[in-house]
Amino acid sequence: MDILPILYKNYSNNSPVSYFCSISNGTSILESPIEFLKGVGPQRGELLRQELEISTFEDLLHHYPYRYFDRTQLMRINDINNTTEYAQIAGTLINVAEEGGGRAKRLVATLYDDSGRIQLLWFQGAQWMKKSLREGERYIVFGKVSVFNGYYNIAHPEIELWNADTAIAGRQPVYSTTEKLRIKGITNRSFAKLTAALFEKVRPADVPEVFPDQLLKQYNLCNRYTAIRGVHFPENDAHEQAARYRLKWEELFISQLMIARLRQQHTAQQGWKFEKVGDNFNNFFKLHLPFELTGAQKRVLKEIRQDAGSGKQMNRLLQGDVGSGKTIVAVMSMLLALDNGFQACIMAPTEILAQQHFFSISQLLGDMGISVKLLTGTVKGKARKEILQQLADGSLQIAVGTHALIEESVQFKNLGLAVIDEQHRFGVGQRARLWKKNEIPPHVLVMTATPIPRTLAMTLYGDLDVSNLDELPPGRKEIKTVHRRDAARAGVMEFLRKEVDIGRQVYIVYPLIEESEKMDYESLMAGYEQVKIWFNENKYRIAMVHGRQEAGERERNMQRFVKGEADVLVATTVIEVGVNVPNASVMLIESAERFGLSQLHQLRGRVGRGADQSYCILLTGNKVSDESYKRIQIMVSTTDGFKIAEQDLAMRGPGDIYGTRQSGEFKFKLADIVADGAILEQTRHAALQLIAQDPALTLPQHRGIKDMLKQQNRQSHWGKIS
Ligand code: ADP
Ligand code: MG
C-alpha cells in the first residue's frame, strides 16, 4: 500500500536535487554527455561528473551562476569605507607572499588601483593560490570587506584575470566550483566559457516550453529558453530578473504540484470508518479526564472525529506549541479507535519520550481496564515475545513505543490509528512502514511541537490536513526568560537553590548534540561535579541523564526526577522533547549560545507546565558572537513558538531548521522559501487550480508539466513509498 508522502529526502551528498528535466524525445542535444562539449573532453568530463554531478549538456545548463561580474560596476579602492560590505574592484596584483606558520599560515597579496591599495588574504588553499596568481597582472576581485589592524582587506576573494580580450561582454556569470576542479583548472571563469560554448549548440527549440501559454500569461512568466539563457547571460537587469523569476516560479510550482498530487492521493484513499463514540471515550471523558479540555483541544478532537468517520484515510498534522496539551488529544483519539474495535499505537522518537508517554498514558487511563504496553528496543526476550503475540491476536489495545513498533516482526491484528509524536525526528521511511501493517492503512495523526512558519508548512506539510492547538491550558504564567553570562553563575545557582528550597525542581541542560562527542561528554561530567558542589550533595538530590547511559539506568534516573525524588536533573538534550514534569520551575541551559532557536524553545517548554511561575535561564560564556546574541535576545523577548520559528527560518534557512538528525530538506536551486514567499503562495494556488481542472494532467497543454513531474518524482524519490 503506498500512501505516505516522502516529505523528506535523503541525500547521499549535498548536491541539491535538480528541479529540471528534459522534455526530450530521446534525441535531444541536451542529453549529450558533457565530455562532448568543446573544451571538456573525457578527463574534465569525469571530474565534472564526480564533483558536481554534471554529466550531460543539460546538467550544465542548470548549473546556474550565483552572481555576476559586471565590469562596469567597479569601486575605487579608496572609496571603500566602514559601510562597504562587499566590493568589486580591479587592479594590479603585487607582493604575493606566504606569512605566518602552522595553523596561522596564510597567503597575502596586495591589489592596487590608481586610488589606493588593499590586502587580499587566503587561509585555505594558499599553496595552490600562490601558484596560480601572477604578480604584475591586472585582476578583477570581489569579496567581503573586513578590517584588520586598521586596514581593509578581503579574505578569500573571488579573483579573475582581467583579460579584456576574452571577456564575455557585459556581465560575466560567476559559478560555484570546487577546490578539486579549480586545481584542475576548471575555475569560475572556465564555467563561463563552457556555458558560452554550450549556448553555441543549444537553440531555443532544444529547450521547449513546458507551461501552457495561458499560465505564462497569467503569471507574467517569460519562456523557458529566455529564462535559462537569461540566468547565465543576462542582457540587462530586466532580463536577469525575469529569468530568475520564471525559474524560481517553476521550481516552486513543481514542488507544490507534487504536494497537491499527494494530497489528491490521500483523499482518494479508503480508510477505516470510526462511526461511533463508545464507552472508552465516554467513560474517560466523564470519569478520568483530570481537567477541563481547552476550546482548542475540543475543536481538534472534533476535526479528528470527522476525519476518521468519513470513510477516508485521515492524514492529519496536529500542530501545537510545547505545553499546549497534545498528549490528551492523542489519548482520546486512541480511545475512539478502541471504541470502534481497533488497536492504536503512539510512537515517539526517543526511548525516554516513549517511556514518558507510557507512564502518563497508563496513569491517565487508570483502572479503565484498557491494555497498554510499552515496546521499545530495550524490551527483549520473553516480554517482547508476549507483546508481539498480543499485538497479533488483538488483545493488546494500545502500544506505546519507538521505532521498535514498526519493525518487520511487529504485526498488529487491526491497527486503526497511529499517532506519531514529534514528527520531525521520525524518518519518512520509518513512518511508511506503518502502512504495511494493514490491508487498509491506519489513520495517521502526526503531532509536532515545532511550530512551522506558514511558508515552510506549505512546502513540508502541504499534503496534510492541519489542526492547530492554538490555546494553552488556562492559568499558565508566561515563563520568565533571562540571559546570564558565566560571570553571574554564582547568583544563578543561588537562585536555583532557592527554587528547590520552596519545593520546586530544576533542570540543568548541557549541549550534547551528538552523544558521541567526547568534549561535550567531558564538559557534562565536569558540570555534574560542579553541580554537586553548588548544591550540597548531602542536602539536595541530584539525578543525571544522558545518551551514553545504559537505557535502564537512564530511565531510573529520569523516573526519580519525574516522581519528585530528585530536585535537580542534570541532563543533555535527550530531554528536549516531550518530557512532562509540571513541578519543575527552572530550566537552566548551559552554553546556550550553542543551541539553535527551536531547540532552545523546546527546552524552555519543559517548564511552565504547571500553574506556578517558571523561569528559563540562558547561561552563556562572557563573550558571545553577534549571531548567538541575536538568538538569545529572540528567546528573551518572546515565548511565542510561531514567532521563534519565523525568526529561526529567517536566520538559518529551511535546510537547517530540523538540525542534523533530520536528513530531509527542500533544496531549490534559486528559490528561497522565505524570501520568495509571495511566489510560493502563487504557485500553490496555481498548482491547486491545475489539479482541480485536470486531476490526472491528461489535457494536451499539460503534457510538458506532466513529464516534468514524472521525472521529478523519479529523480527525487519524492513520490510515494510502496
Ligand atoms: P505537549 O503539547 O507539549 O505535548 P502535554 O500534552 O504534555 O503538552 O501537556 C502539557 C501539560 O499540560 C501536561 O501537564 C498536561 O497534563 C497539561 N494539560 C493538558 N491539557 C490541559 C488542560 N486542558 N487543562 C489543564 N492542563 C492541561
Ligand atoms: Mg508532547
PDB file of C-alpha atoms in Angstrom, residues 4-12 17 258 428 710-721:
ATOM      1  CA  LEU A   4       2.876   8.126   2.759  1.00  0.00           C
ATOM      2  CA  PRO A   5       4.438  11.156   1.259  1.00  0.00           C
ATOM      3  CA  ILE A   6       8.121  11.385   1.366  1.00  0.00           C
ATOM      4  CA  LEU A   7       8.319  14.754   2.886  1.00  0.00           C
ATOM      5  CA  TYR A   8      11.944  14.466   3.489  1.00  0.00           C
ATOM      6  CA  LYS A   9      14.537  13.453   1.084  1.00  0.00           C
ATOM      7  CA  ASN A  10      17.636  11.623   1.982  1.00  0.00           C
ATOM      8  CA  TYR A  11      20.629  12.982   0.232  1.00  0.00           C
ATOM      9  CA  SER A  12      23.698  10.913  -0.056  1.00  0.00           C
ATOM     10  CA  VAL A  17      18.017  17.765  -6.305  1.00  0.00           C
ATOM     11  CA  MET A 258       3.880  17.254  -6.189  1.00  0.00           C
ATOM     12  CA  VAL A 428       9.871   9.055   6.497  1.00  0.00           C
ATOM     13  CA  LYS A 710       7.215  12.382 -13.662  1.00  0.00           C
ATOM     14  CA  GLN A 711      10.875  12.989 -13.993  1.00  0.00           C
ATOM     15  CA  GLN A 712      10.957  14.938 -10.793  1.00  0.00           C
ATOM     16  CA  ASN A 713       9.309  12.110  -8.904  1.00  0.00           C
ATOM     17  CA  ARG A 714      11.866   9.738 -10.256  1.00  0.00           C
ATOM     18  CA  GLN A 715      14.810  11.937  -9.548  1.00  0.00           C
ATOM     19  CA  SER A 716      13.965  12.953  -6.064  1.00  0.00           C
ATOM     20  CA  HIS A 717      12.430   9.695  -4.854  1.00  0.00           C
ATOM     21  CA  TRP A 718       9.821  12.035  -3.683  1.00  0.00           C
ATOM     22  CA  GLY A 719       6.587  10.490  -4.740  1.00  0.00           C
ATOM     23  CA  LYS A 720       5.453   7.696  -2.557  1.00  0.00           C
ATOM     24  CA  ILE A 721       6.701   4.670  -0.799  1.00  0.00           C
TER      25      ILE A 721
END
